[in-house]
Short mmCIF file of C-alpha atoms in Angstrom, two decimals:
data_model
loop_
_atom_site.label_atom_id
_atom_site.label_comp_id
_atom_site.label_asym_id
_atom_site.label_seq_id
_atom_site.Cartn_x
_atom_site.Cartn_y
_atom_site.Cartn_z
CA MET Z 1 -4.83 14.06 -9.70
CA TYR Z 2 -1.55 15.01 -11.56
CA ARG Z 3 -1.70 14.93 -15.47
CA TYR Z 4 1.46 13.95 -16.99
CA ASP Z 5 3.06 17.16 -19.13
CA THR Z 6 3.97 16.72 -23.33
CA HIS Z 7 8.03 15.58 -20.79
CA ASP Z 8 6.32 12.75 -19.10
CA GLN Z 9 4.12 11.25 -21.60
CA THR Z 10 7.24 11.36 -23.77
CA LEU Z 11 9.54 10.18 -21.23
CA VAL Z 12 7.11 6.87 -20.58
CA ASN Z 13 6.66 6.72 -24.15
CA GLU Z 14 10.44 6.23 -24.52
CA ARG Z 15 11.16 3.83 -21.97
CA VAL Z 16 8.05 2.02 -23.75
CA ALA Z 17 9.68 1.86 -27.67
CA GLN Z 18 13.04 0.71 -25.39
CA PHE Z 19 11.09 -2.29 -24.48
CA ARG Z 20 9.58 -3.49 -26.78
CA ASP Z 21 13.33 -3.37 -28.57
CA GLN Z 22 14.64 -5.65 -25.98
CA MET Z 23 11.99 -8.07 -25.53
CA ASN Z 24 12.41 -8.66 -29.55
CA ARG Z 25 16.35 -9.46 -28.63
CA TYR Z 26 15.60 -11.31 -25.84
CA LEU Z 27 12.94 -13.03 -27.57
CA ALA Z 28 15.15 -13.25 -30.50
CA GLY Z 29 17.87 -14.84 -28.24
CA ARG Z 30 19.62 -11.69 -29.15
CA ILE Z 31 19.38 -11.11 -24.63
CA SER Z 32 19.90 -13.97 -22.34
CA ASP Z 33 18.98 -14.09 -19.36
CA GLU Z 34 20.84 -12.63 -17.05
CA GLU Z 35 21.36 -9.81 -19.02
CA PHE Z 36 16.43 -10.04 -19.92
CA LEU Z 37 16.59 -10.16 -16.17
CA PRO Z 38 17.71 -6.59 -14.82
CA LEU Z 39 15.76 -5.00 -18.07
CA ARG Z 40 13.18 -6.37 -17.66
CA VAL Z 41 12.14 -5.86 -13.47
CA GLN Z 42 12.01 -2.16 -14.10
CA ASN Z 43 9.77 -2.67 -15.97
CA GLY Z 44 7.56 -3.82 -13.37
CA LEU Z 45 8.04 -7.73 -15.50
CA TYR Z 46 8.60 -11.26 -12.98
CA VAL Z 47 8.62 -14.38 -14.10
CA GLN Z 48 6.21 -16.17 -11.51
CA ARG Z 49 5.74 -19.08 -10.19
CA TYR Z 50 3.90 -20.66 -13.68
CA ALA Z 51 3.17 -17.29 -15.72
CA PRO Z 52 4.91 -13.62 -15.97
CA MET Z 53 3.65 -10.85 -13.75
CA LEU Z 54 2.96 -8.00 -15.08
CA ARG Z 55 2.91 -4.96 -11.87
CA ILE Z 56 1.56 -1.78 -12.74
CA ALA Z 57 2.29 1.47 -11.08
CA ILE Z 58 0.09 3.14 -9.20
CA PRO Z 59 1.89 6.44 -8.02
CA TYR Z 60 0.97 7.10 -4.53
CA GLY Z 61 -2.77 5.55 -4.59
CA MET Z 62 -4.43 8.03 -7.36
CA LEU Z 63 -6.33 6.27 -9.61
CA ALA Z 64 -8.37 8.58 -12.52
CA SER Z 65 -11.55 6.20 -13.91
CA TYR Z 66 -10.06 6.40 -17.23
CA GLN Z 67 -7.47 4.76 -16.09
CA LEU Z 68 -9.42 1.90 -13.66
CA ARG Z 69 -11.63 1.57 -16.90
CA LYS Z 70 -7.77 0.60 -19.27
CA LEU Z 71 -6.76 -1.84 -16.04
CA GLY Z 72 -10.05 -3.92 -16.49
CA ASP Z 73 -9.27 -4.06 -20.34
CA LEU Z 74 -5.87 -5.45 -20.06
CA ALA Z 75 -7.08 -7.70 -17.43
CA ARG Z 76 -10.34 -8.74 -20.25
CA ASP Z 77 -6.64 -9.62 -23.19
CA PHE Z 78 -4.49 -9.99 -21.44
CA ASP Z 79 -5.19 -12.21 -18.39
CA ARG Z 80 -7.34 -14.59 -16.74
CA GLY Z 81 -10.28 -11.84 -16.42
CA TYR Z 82 -9.11 -9.68 -12.74
CA GLY Z 83 -6.43 -8.05 -11.46
CA HIS Z 84 -4.50 -8.46 -7.43
CA PHE Z 85 -4.19 -4.68 -5.37
CA THR Z 86 -1.11 -4.78 -3.81
CA THR Z 87 -0.10 -3.65 -0.17
CA ARG Z 88 2.04 -1.16 -1.77
CA THR Z 89 -0.89 0.57 -3.75
CA ASN Z 90 -0.03 -1.37 -7.09
CA LEU Z 91 -2.12 -4.11 -9.33
CA GLN Z 92 -0.80 -7.73 -10.56
CA LEU Z 93 -1.75 -8.77 -13.00
CA ASN Z 94 -0.72 -12.78 -12.94
CA TRP Z 95 -0.94 -14.33 -16.40
CA PRO Z 96 0.03 -12.64 -18.95
CA LYS Z 97 2.25 -14.16 -22.20
CA LEU Z 98 5.68 -12.76 -22.70
CA GLU Z 99 5.33 -11.76 -25.66
CA THR Z 100 2.47 -8.86 -25.30
CA VAL Z 101 4.06 -7.13 -22.26
CA PRO Z 102 4.95 -4.29 -24.66
CA ASP Z 103 1.79 -4.10 -25.75
CA MET Z 104 0.08 -3.70 -22.66
CA LEU Z 105 2.72 -0.72 -21.47
CA ALA Z 106 1.65 0.78 -24.59
CA GLU Z 107 -1.11 0.73 -23.12
CA LEU Z 108 -0.24 1.70 -19.96
CA ALA Z 109 0.71 4.60 -21.12
CA SER Z 110 -2.05 5.50 -23.38
CA VAL Z 111 -3.35 6.30 -20.54
CA GLN Z 112 -0.01 8.79 -18.07
CA MET Z 113 -0.07 4.98 -16.57
CA HIS Z 114 3.56 2.60 -16.51
CA ALA Z 115 5.07 -0.10 -14.76
CA ILE Z 116 8.34 1.54 -14.24
CA GLN Z 117 10.36 0.95 -10.76
CA THR Z 118 7.93 -1.77 -9.76
CA SER Z 119 10.42 -3.80 -9.50
CA GLY Z 120 14.36 -3.75 -8.99
CA ASN Z 121 17.03 -2.63 -6.49
CA ASP Z 122 15.20 1.32 -6.89
CA ILE Z 123 12.94 3.94 -5.42
CA ARG Z 124 9.71 2.11 -5.36
CA ASN Z 125 6.55 3.44 -5.61
CA THR Z 126 6.32 5.87 -2.97
CA SER Z 127 3.25 5.63 -1.01
CA THR Z 128 0.47 7.71 1.31
CA ASP Z 129 -2.82 8.07 3.51
CA GLN Z 130 -5.79 7.15 0.60
CA PHE Z 131 -8.37 9.67 2.53
CA ALA Z 132 -4.85 12.34 1.38
CA GLY Z 133 -6.63 15.80 0.67
CA ILE Z 134 -10.50 14.74 2.57
CA ALA Z 135 -8.47 13.58 5.61
CA GLU Z 136 -10.20 15.76 8.86
CA ASP Z 137 -7.07 14.99 10.87
CA GLU Z 138 -4.67 16.34 7.98
CA GLU Z 139 -2.35 18.99 8.45
CA VAL Z 140 -0.05 19.70 4.92
CA ASP Z 141 -1.90 17.76 2.19
CA PRO Z 142 0.99 14.70 0.75
CA ARG Z 143 0.10 14.70 -2.61
CA PRO Z 144 1.54 17.61 -4.06
CA TRP Z 145 5.35 15.92 -2.56
CA CYS Z 146 4.49 12.97 -3.40
CA GLU Z 147 4.81 13.20 -6.26
CA LEU Z 148 7.25 15.82 -6.47
CA ILE Z 149 9.38 12.55 -4.84
CA ARG Z 150 8.39 10.71 -7.64
CA GLN Z 151 9.98 12.95 -10.27
CA TRP Z 152 13.00 13.24 -8.69
CA SER Z 153 13.08 9.37 -8.20
CA THR Z 154 11.82 8.03 -11.33
CA PHE Z 155 15.22 6.70 -13.46
CA HIS Z 156 17.10 8.98 -11.69
CA PRO Z 157 21.08 7.92 -13.01
CA GLU Z 158 22.37 7.03 -8.57
CA PHE Z 159 19.77 4.92 -8.08
CA THR Z 160 19.30 2.30 -11.07
CA TYR Z 161 21.64 0.28 -8.96
CA LEU Z 162 20.33 0.31 -5.25
CA PRO Z 163 22.10 -3.05 -2.64
CA ARG Z 164 18.42 -3.38 -2.91
CA LYS Z 165 14.31 -1.20 -2.73
CA PHE Z 166 13.50 1.76 -1.66
CA LYS Z 167 10.34 2.20 0.21
CA ILE Z 168 8.55 5.52 0.59
CA ALA Z 169 5.60 6.88 2.00
CA VAL Z 170 4.53 10.06 2.89
CA THR Z 171 1.76 11.28 5.86
CA GLY Z 172 0.15 14.81 6.45
CA ALA Z 173 -2.16 13.26 8.78
CA ALA Z 174 -1.87 13.63 13.12
CA GLU Z 175 -3.36 9.23 12.37
CA ASP Z 176 -0.72 8.11 10.37
CA ARG Z 177 -2.38 5.83 7.60
CA ALA Z 178 1.02 5.50 5.34
CA ALA Z 179 2.46 3.48 8.16
CA ILE Z 180 5.39 5.15 7.95
CA GLN Z 181 7.47 3.45 10.32
CA VAL Z 182 8.48 0.58 8.76
CA HIS Z 183 9.28 1.70 5.27
CA ASP Z 184 13.26 2.12 4.19
CA VAL Z 185 11.59 6.09 4.27
CA GLY Z 186 9.15 7.69 5.78
CA LEU Z 187 8.06 11.75 5.61
CA ARG Z 188 5.09 13.48 8.28
CA LEU Z 189 4.45 16.13 7.68
CA TRP Z 190 3.43 18.99 9.53
CA ARG Z 191 4.02 23.08 10.74
CA ASP Z 192 5.76 25.22 11.75
CA ASP Z 193 4.13 28.16 14.18
CA GLN Z 194 4.23 30.41 11.15
CA GLY Z 195 2.32 28.00 9.27
CA GLU Z 196 5.67 27.13 7.33
CA VAL Z 197 5.84 23.04 5.97
CA ARG Z 198 8.04 20.93 7.73
CA VAL Z 199 9.13 17.48 7.99
CA LYS Z 200 9.96 14.49 10.49
CA VAL Z 201 12.11 11.90 7.95
CA LEU Z 202 12.49 8.42 9.67
CA ALA Z 203 14.47 5.69 8.40
CA GLY Z 204 15.69 2.28 8.08
CA GLY Z 205 12.11 0.55 8.79
CA GLY Z 206 11.26 -2.02 7.10
CA LEU Z 207 10.12 -5.93 7.34
CA GLY Z 208 10.63 -8.53 5.99
CA ARG Z 209 13.41 -11.20 7.00
CA THR Z 210 14.66 -8.71 9.35
CA PRO Z 211 11.77 -6.51 10.79
CA MET Z 212 12.60 -3.44 12.25
CA ILE Z 213 10.91 0.20 13.22
CA GLY Z 214 12.25 3.44 11.71
CA GLU Z 215 14.63 5.58 14.02
CA VAL Z 216 14.30 9.81 13.85
CA VAL Z 217 16.55 11.12 11.43
CA ARG Z 218 15.09 14.66 11.37
CA ASP Z 219 12.31 16.13 13.08
CA ASP Z 220 11.91 19.85 11.83
CA LEU Z 221 13.39 19.68 7.98
CA PRO Z 222 12.71 22.80 5.86
CA TRP Z 223 10.04 21.64 3.14
CA GLN Z 224 12.66 23.02 0.95
CA HIS Z 225 15.02 20.78 1.28
CA LEU Z 226 13.01 17.78 1.13
CA LEU Z 227 14.86 16.52 -2.21
CA THR Z 228 19.13 17.95 -1.11
CA TYR Z 229 18.15 16.30 1.96
CA LEU Z 230 16.23 12.87 0.06
CA GLU Z 231 19.02 13.08 -2.51
CA ALA Z 232 22.21 12.87 0.71
CA LEU Z 233 20.37 9.28 2.03
CA VAL Z 234 20.25 7.58 -0.40
CA ARG Z 235 23.23 8.14 -1.60
CA VAL Z 236 24.77 7.83 1.68
CA TYR Z 237 22.68 3.90 1.76
CA ASN Z 238 23.82 3.37 -1.95
CA GLN Z 239 27.75 4.26 -0.82
CA PHE Z 240 27.40 1.97 2.97
CA GLY Z 241 24.72 -0.18 2.22
CA ARG Z 242 25.78 -4.25 2.32
CA ARG Z 243 25.90 -5.34 -2.05
CA ASP Z 244 27.75 -8.19 -0.71
CA ASN Z 245 24.41 -10.30 1.05
CA LYS Z 246 20.78 -9.69 -0.20
CA PHE Z 247 19.18 -10.90 2.48
CA LYS Z 248 21.33 -7.69 4.54
CA ALA Z 249 21.30 -5.34 2.07
CA ARG Z 250 18.45 -2.40 3.90
CA ILE Z 251 19.13 0.20 4.76
CA LYS Z 252 17.17 -0.66 8.15
CA ILE Z 253 19.96 -3.37 8.52
CA LEU Z 254 22.36 0.25 7.65
CA VAL Z 255 21.27 2.33 10.41
CA LYS Z 256 20.86 -0.38 13.23
CA ALA Z 257 25.02 -1.53 12.55
CA LEU Z 258 26.13 2.13 12.17
CA GLY Z 259 23.63 3.72 14.95
CA VAL Z 260 20.82 6.89 13.83
CA GLU Z 261 23.41 9.08 15.45
CA GLU Z 262 26.00 7.89 13.11
CA PHE Z 263 24.11 7.59 10.23
CA ARG Z 264 22.13 11.62 10.74
CA ARG Z 265 25.71 12.23 10.92
CA ARG Z 266 27.12 11.16 7.67
CA VAL Z 267 23.89 12.02 5.56
CA ASP Z 268 24.79 15.17 7.07
CA ALA Z 269 27.56 15.09 5.64
CA GLU Z 270 26.61 14.62 2.53
CA TRP Z 271 24.25 16.73 2.38
CA ALA Z 272 26.61 19.48 2.69
CA HIS Z 273 27.23 19.32 -0.35
CA LEU Z 274 23.29 19.19 -1.89
CA LYS Z 275 21.57 21.87 0.66
CA ASP Z 276 21.20 25.30 -1.04
CA GLY Z 277 22.08 23.30 -4.30
CA PRO Z 278 19.87 23.10 -7.62
CA GLN Z 279 17.26 20.96 -6.70
CA THR Z 280 16.75 22.96 -3.71
CA LEU Z 281 12.24 22.92 -3.67
CA THR Z 282 10.59 26.68 -4.35
CA ARG Z 283 7.72 27.94 -3.66
CA GLU Z 284 6.56 28.59 -7.43
CA ALA Z 285 7.67 25.41 -8.37
CA VAL Z 286 5.27 23.21 -5.31
CA GLU Z 287 2.87 26.45 -5.63
CA ALA Z 288 3.01 24.38 -9.40
CA MET Z 289 2.45 21.25 -8.67
CA HIS Z 290 -0.34 22.09 -5.47
CA SER Z 291 -1.50 23.24 -8.41
CA HIS Z 292 -2.64 19.84 -9.60
CA PHE Z 293 -4.32 18.55 -7.06
CA VAL Z 294 -7.24 21.57 -6.01
CA ASP Z 295 -10.42 20.12 -4.91
CA PRO Z 296 -13.16 19.46 -6.52
CA GLU Z 297 -16.40 21.57 -7.71
CA ARG Z 298 -18.72 20.20 -4.67
CA ARG Z 299 -22.07 20.96 -5.10
CA ALA Z 300 -23.80 22.40 -1.10
CA VAL Z 301 -25.44 19.50 0.12
CA SER Z 302 -27.31 20.67 2.99
CA GLU Z 303 -28.54 20.48 6.44
CA GLU Z 304 -31.76 18.93 5.86
CA SER Z 305 -30.40 16.27 3.51
CA ILE Z 306 -27.47 15.38 6.34
CA ALA Z 307 -29.77 15.51 9.12
CA ASP Z 308 -31.81 12.56 6.06
CA PHE Z 309 -28.65 11.04 5.95
CA GLU Z 310 -28.84 10.85 9.74
CA ARG Z 311 -32.13 9.80 10.15
CA LEU Z 312 -31.43 6.73 8.02
CA ARG Z 313 -28.58 5.37 9.84
CA VAL Z 314 -31.04 4.84 12.79
CA GLU Z 315 -33.94 3.16 10.49
CA ASN Z 316 -32.08 1.19 8.80
CA ARG Z 317 -29.76 -1.36 10.53
CA ALA Z 318 -27.66 -3.27 7.19
CA PHE Z 319 -26.61 0.46 5.84
CA ALA Z 320 -25.93 1.75 9.33
CA ARG Z 321 -23.62 -1.32 9.42
CA PHE Z 322 -22.37 0.44 6.53
CA VAL Z 323 -21.65 3.52 6.90
CA THR Z 324 -20.57 2.96 11.04
CA ASN Z 325 -17.40 1.14 9.15
CA ASN Z 326 -17.14 1.23 5.30
CA VAL Z 327 -18.00 5.44 5.36
CA HIS Z 328 -15.62 7.83 6.63
CA GLY Z 329 -14.91 11.01 8.31
CA HIS Z 330 -14.57 14.29 5.15
CA LYS Z 331 -12.47 17.12 6.02
CA VAL Z 332 -16.18 18.63 3.70
CA PRO Z 333 -19.95 18.28 5.48
CA GLY Z 334 -22.10 16.46 3.47
CA TYR Z 335 -19.64 14.35 2.26
CA LYS Z 336 -17.58 11.11 3.28
CA ALA Z 337 -14.80 8.94 2.30
CA VAL Z 338 -15.92 5.27 1.53
CA THR Z 339 -14.43 2.42 1.44
CA LEU Z 340 -14.96 -0.65 -1.13
CA SER Z 341 -14.33 -4.24 0.11
CA LEU Z 342 -12.49 -6.00 -2.03
CA LYS Z 343 -12.71 -8.38 1.05
CA ARG Z 344 -14.94 -11.49 0.79
CA SER Z 345 -15.75 -15.29 1.26
CA GLY Z 346 -14.75 -17.35 -1.67
CA HIS Z 347 -12.56 -15.10 -3.47
CA SER Z 348 -8.48 -13.99 -2.98
CA PRO Z 349 -8.19 -10.56 -0.94
CA GLY Z 350 -7.35 -7.42 -2.99
CA ASP Z 351 -9.20 -9.13 -5.61
CA LEU Z 352 -11.28 -7.71 -8.43
CA THR Z 353 -12.75 -8.63 -11.98
CA TRP Z 354 -12.90 -6.37 -15.47
CA GLU Z 355 -16.08 -6.52 -15.36
CA GLN Z 356 -16.65 -4.94 -11.76
CA MET Z 357 -12.96 -2.36 -12.53
CA HIS Z 358 -15.30 -1.05 -15.28
CA GLN Z 359 -18.30 -0.23 -12.57
CA VAL Z 360 -16.22 1.34 -9.99
CA ALA Z 361 -15.20 3.92 -12.57
CA ASP Z 362 -19.03 3.97 -13.14
CA LEU Z 363 -19.58 4.25 -9.43
CA ALA Z 364 -17.26 6.60 -10.05
CA ASP Z 365 -17.61 9.54 -12.28
CA GLU Z 366 -21.16 9.44 -10.69
CA PHE Z 367 -20.40 10.07 -7.29
CA SER Z 368 -16.81 10.84 -6.39
CA HIS Z 369 -15.50 12.91 -9.74
CA GLY Z 370 -14.33 10.39 -11.33
CA GLU Z 371 -11.99 9.54 -8.94
CA ILE Z 372 -10.59 6.10 -6.61
CA ARG Z 373 -7.66 5.50 -4.12
CA VAL Z 374 -6.05 1.54 -3.85
CA THR Z 375 -5.03 1.39 -0.41
CA HIS Z 376 -2.45 -0.76 1.59
CA GLU Z 377 -4.89 -3.23 2.50
CA GLN Z 378 -6.46 -4.19 -0.11
CA ASN Z 379 -9.82 -2.15 -0.49
CA LEU Z 380 -10.48 0.58 -2.65
CA VAL Z 381 -12.05 4.13 -1.53
CA LEU Z 382 -14.41 6.72 -3.48
CA ALA Z 383 -12.99 9.69 -1.56
CA ASP Z 384 -15.20 12.32 -2.47
CA VAL Z 385 -19.59 11.23 -1.65
CA ALA Z 386 -22.72 13.00 -0.77
CA VAL Z 387 -24.10 11.40 2.08
CA ASP Z 388 -27.71 12.65 0.37
CA ARG Z 389 -25.72 9.24 -2.08
CA LEU Z 390 -25.27 7.94 -0.06
CA GLU Z 391 -27.49 5.60 0.36
CA GLU Z 392 -27.88 5.20 -3.64
CA LEU Z 393 -24.40 4.15 -3.61
CA TRP Z 394 -25.02 1.19 -0.54
CA GLN Z 395 -26.83 -0.49 -2.93
CA ARG Z 396 -25.01 0.09 -6.32
CA LEU Z 397 -22.54 -1.74 -4.41
CA GLN Z 398 -24.47 -4.61 -3.00
CA GLU Z 399 -25.02 -5.62 -5.86
CA LEU Z 400 -21.58 -5.72 -7.08
CA GLY Z 401 -20.58 -7.67 -4.00
CA LEU Z 402 -18.25 -4.45 -2.99
CA ALA Z 403 -20.50 -2.99 0.01
CA ASN Z 404 -19.01 -6.18 2.98
CA PRO Z 405 -19.91 -3.69 6.00
CA THR Z 406 -16.47 -5.07 8.10
CA VAL Z 407 -13.69 -2.95 6.87
CA GLY Z 408 -11.00 -3.06 9.65
CA THR Z 409 -12.57 -5.68 11.07
CA LEU Z 410 -11.33 -9.43 11.48
CA ALA Z 411 -12.64 -10.42 7.79
CA ASP Z 412 -11.21 -7.20 6.15
CA LEU Z 413 -7.66 -9.70 6.60
CA ILE Z 414 -4.44 -8.93 4.38
CA CYS Z 415 -2.65 -11.55 2.25
CA CYS Z 416 -0.32 -11.58 -0.82
CA PRO Z 417 -0.53 -14.01 -3.65
CA GLY Z 418 2.22 -16.19 -1.45
CA GLY Z 419 2.15 -19.77 -3.58
CA ASP Z 420 -0.48 -20.01 -6.10
CA TYR Z 421 1.65 -17.43 -8.05
CA CYS Z 422 5.07 -16.59 -6.15
CA ALA Z 423 8.22 -17.93 -7.13
CA LEU Z 424 9.16 -17.02 -3.58
CA ALA Z 425 6.62 -18.58 -1.42
CA ASN Z 426 7.42 -20.97 1.19
CA ALA Z 427 3.82 -22.04 1.32
CA LYS Z 428 0.41 -20.42 -0.19
CA SER Z 429 -1.84 -17.42 1.18
CA ILE Z 430 -4.78 -17.45 0.02
CA PRO Z 431 -6.67 -20.94 1.30
CA VAL Z 432 -6.07 -19.89 4.28
CA ALA Z 433 -7.79 -16.01 3.88
CA GLN Z 434 -10.57 -17.97 2.89
CA ALA Z 435 -11.41 -20.58 5.03
CA ILE Z 436 -10.18 -17.78 8.12
CA GLN Z 437 -13.19 -15.72 6.18
CA GLU Z 438 -15.50 -18.97 6.19
CA ARG Z 439 -15.42 -19.49 9.81
CA PHE Z 440 -16.05 -16.04 10.92
CA GLU Z 441 -18.29 -15.19 8.66
CA ASP Z 442 -20.53 -13.98 12.21
CA ILE Z 443 -20.76 -10.57 11.87
CA ASP Z 444 -22.61 -9.80 15.33
CA TYR Z 445 -19.30 -11.33 15.96
CA LEU Z 446 -16.91 -9.61 14.14
CA TYR Z 447 -17.95 -6.28 15.32
CA ASP Z 448 -17.78 -7.60 19.00
CA LEU Z 449 -14.28 -8.39 18.55
CA GLY Z 450 -13.71 -4.85 17.02
CA PRO Z 451 -10.68 -3.58 15.46
CA LEU Z 452 -8.12 -5.60 14.67
CA ASP Z 453 -5.49 -6.42 11.38
CA LEU Z 454 -4.98 -10.49 9.88
CA ASN Z 455 -1.99 -10.04 7.54
CA ILE Z 456 -0.93 -13.16 5.83
CA SER Z 457 2.65 -13.71 4.15
CA GLY Z 458 3.78 -16.15 2.02
CA CYS Z 459 6.77 -15.48 2.92
CA MET Z 460 9.24 -14.12 4.43
CA ASN Z 461 9.77 -10.38 2.29
CA ALA Z 462 6.31 -10.21 4.13
CA CYS Z 463 4.14 -8.75 1.77
CA GLY Z 464 1.91 -8.98 4.02
CA HIS Z 465 3.00 -7.28 5.73
CA HIS Z 466 2.86 -9.75 8.97
CA HIS Z 467 4.98 -8.79 11.61
CA VAL Z 468 2.46 -5.54 12.07
CA GLY Z 469 -0.93 -7.00 11.90
CA HIS Z 470 -2.89 -7.29 16.01
CA ILE Z 471 -2.54 -11.34 14.18
CA GLY Z 472 0.16 -11.77 11.47
CA ILE Z 473 0.71 -15.65 9.74
CA LEU Z 474 3.86 -16.59 7.98
CA GLY Z 475 4.46 -19.53 4.81
CA VAL Z 476 6.99 -21.63 6.30
CA ASP Z 477 8.79 -24.86 4.59
CA LYS Z 478 9.46 -27.67 6.64
CA LYS Z 479 11.65 -30.12 4.85
CA GLY Z 480 9.35 -29.87 2.39
CA GLU Z 481 5.52 -28.98 3.35
CA GLU Z 482 4.16 -26.11 4.36
CA TRP Z 483 3.62 -25.19 8.46
CA TYR Z 484 1.87 -21.44 9.99
CA GLN Z 485 3.46 -19.14 11.80
CA ILE Z 486 1.20 -17.31 14.28
CA SER Z 487 2.57 -13.38 15.83
CA LEU Z 488 0.86 -11.59 17.39
CA GLY Z 489 1.22 -7.79 19.19
CA GLY Z 490 2.01 -6.41 15.81
CA ALA Z 491 0.68 -3.11 14.97
CA GLN Z 492 0.85 0.05 12.22
CA GLY Z 493 0.11 3.88 12.74
CA ASN Z 494 1.37 5.75 15.59
CA GLU Z 495 2.35 3.27 17.84
CA SER Z 496 3.43 0.73 15.75
CA SER Z 497 5.14 -2.72 16.44
CA LEU Z 498 6.11 -6.21 15.66
CA GLY Z 499 4.37 -8.70 16.57
CA LYS Z 500 5.57 -11.49 18.01
CA ILE Z 501 6.33 -14.86 17.81
CA LEU Z 502 3.98 -16.96 19.25
CA GLY Z 503 5.14 -20.82 19.04
CA PRO Z 504 5.53 -23.53 17.08
CA SER Z 505 4.09 -23.36 13.76
CA PHE Z 506 0.74 -24.51 12.50
CA ASP Z 507 -0.54 -27.58 9.23
CA ARG Z 508 -2.83 -25.41 7.54
CA GLU Z 509 -6.03 -27.21 7.96
CA SER Z 510 -5.35 -26.19 12.34
CA VAL Z 511 -5.31 -22.34 11.54
CA PRO Z 512 -8.78 -21.35 12.01
CA GLU Z 513 -8.80 -22.96 14.68
CA VAL Z 514 -5.61 -21.50 16.63
CA ILE Z 515 -6.93 -17.70 15.30
CA ASP Z 516 -10.69 -19.54 17.25
CA LYS Z 517 -8.44 -20.09 20.57
CA VAL Z 518 -6.22 -17.06 20.47
CA LEU Z 519 -9.33 -14.48 20.24
CA GLN Z 520 -11.64 -16.94 22.87
CA VAL Z 521 -8.32 -15.57 25.09
CA TYR Z 522 -9.50 -11.88 23.72
CA VAL Z 523 -12.90 -12.70 24.73
CA GLY Z 524 -12.08 -13.37 28.18
CA GLU Z 525 -9.74 -11.81 29.18
CA ARG Z 526 -10.50 -8.35 27.22
CA ALA Z 527 -11.50 -4.99 29.68
CA GLU Z 528 -13.99 -2.68 28.87
CA GLY Z 529 -13.83 -1.11 24.89
CA GLU Z 530 -10.40 -2.03 24.96
CA THR Z 531 -9.08 -3.58 21.92
CA PHE Z 532 -7.41 -7.35 20.87
CA ILE Z 533 -4.17 -5.19 20.14
CA GLU Z 534 -4.76 -3.13 24.06
CA THR Z 535 -5.59 -6.27 25.86
CA TYR Z 536 -2.01 -7.61 23.71
CA ARG Z 537 -0.41 -5.11 25.43
CA ARG Z 538 -2.20 -5.36 28.63
CA ILE Z 539 -1.74 -9.36 29.12
CA GLY Z 540 1.80 -9.67 26.89
CA LEU Z 541 1.96 -12.85 24.88
CA LYS Z 542 1.58 -15.79 27.27
CA PRO Z 543 -1.85 -16.08 28.33
CA PHE Z 544 -2.60 -16.52 24.53
CA LYS Z 545 0.39 -19.45 24.67
CA GLU Z 546 -1.16 -21.16 27.23
CA ARG Z 547 -4.06 -21.62 26.02
CA VAL Z 548 -3.28 -22.89 21.84
CA TYR Z 549 -0.68 -24.42 23.33
CA ALA Z 550 -2.64 -26.38 25.77
#
């Protein structure tokens, strides 16, 4: 993991002191609400429906065990004992007291964490593949490049007040697990015939009110020019992005309005002033960043231990289910990555108590070199588990309620906080998620359905990524009442697509029944071995619509 140097730590400490002074002046009435708004949002502080909310940055989803313990401490000491992991791999605390936030930020700084630029019209937390550095299909480890982007974008003087928020995602694997096609900028790292890193740059993707798939702006950017090209791209957006209408202010609107060819021309014209300038990356700078992301000292796992693991999978059905769904391949023989499910009936997806945070940190120390990953599906990952300890880890996770063997199934749904917390939401999300979890508890049925992404958002901001769910649910307001719009056919990954609206919306009580009817069509129409999204793409929306609205 990246560790702060003296400059990093000083910068974060100074920001804490600055915000403490701003908070004191605000509480004393010397700063108005309007003046305080841009100050607080750039430090991750929102005012939600019922209380303040602090959004804490988890850069590219990586946590050390001591950092997760600190997050648990904050949830226990300053909040209501739990936190919520978001689809941007951040952690939200939904009930802090306003006057305690500077103290919380100081606690975060003590473990090299912060809440800087987790809100506001600036460059947000860069995200990546949760299996970065260990994935079997990885061509380039994206983590050093994510850290370079983080350092470039944090406190960037030109990009403090962009037309709207700006999100970057990076992948270096054959399978896109970072959803780069639906980000303001998506970066795909690859190697040419000489083994040099090149970058495929996409721009203009995004969800929200006007969802779009990103366009390829450049296919083969040399790695030395990554930051200068990003600088040129964001400059073009900063200059030409709309500021008269916040609903049309994202870069996707600009790319669509100009057309990708004209957008590319303007970026290239701006880049001409920056190319080969001071921000051009050197091999020494990149190697220095790579030095922070070295492999841990893994002990060798014997062939006999690997054979014992495979034999146990055959003999223990419950363990086999967990391995099939929650355990993932690893570049090192004898090791696996393990997903800890934060989805279980009766609990909000993505929530974790302070006790569980401490317990997961202990497991990370014991089983995975003290490291935890956060996924944009709102789960956690232990990335380096020896197969001869998987059964023991599984048993421990069962005791904590984090071994639900349903990762990638309908039960592994994504859900934003919705109207239970968010002032922007049109409807509640969590009760809908819980009702669906209760309706579809039969694990054999979930396995029979196969891979299925169900995503729920409480409003058009799409924090639950409903547009790219195989089944998407969007909360809408009808004359002051909460209704829910269903979409089908969305997908993330290499073949990203945006869902199509099924038809008129439904009241909350009807949603589980509607989902059941959609699944009945899939089960009745699928070919052998066909997944939900494959069936949908073959038969289209009409059969689902006819069944649901019959």
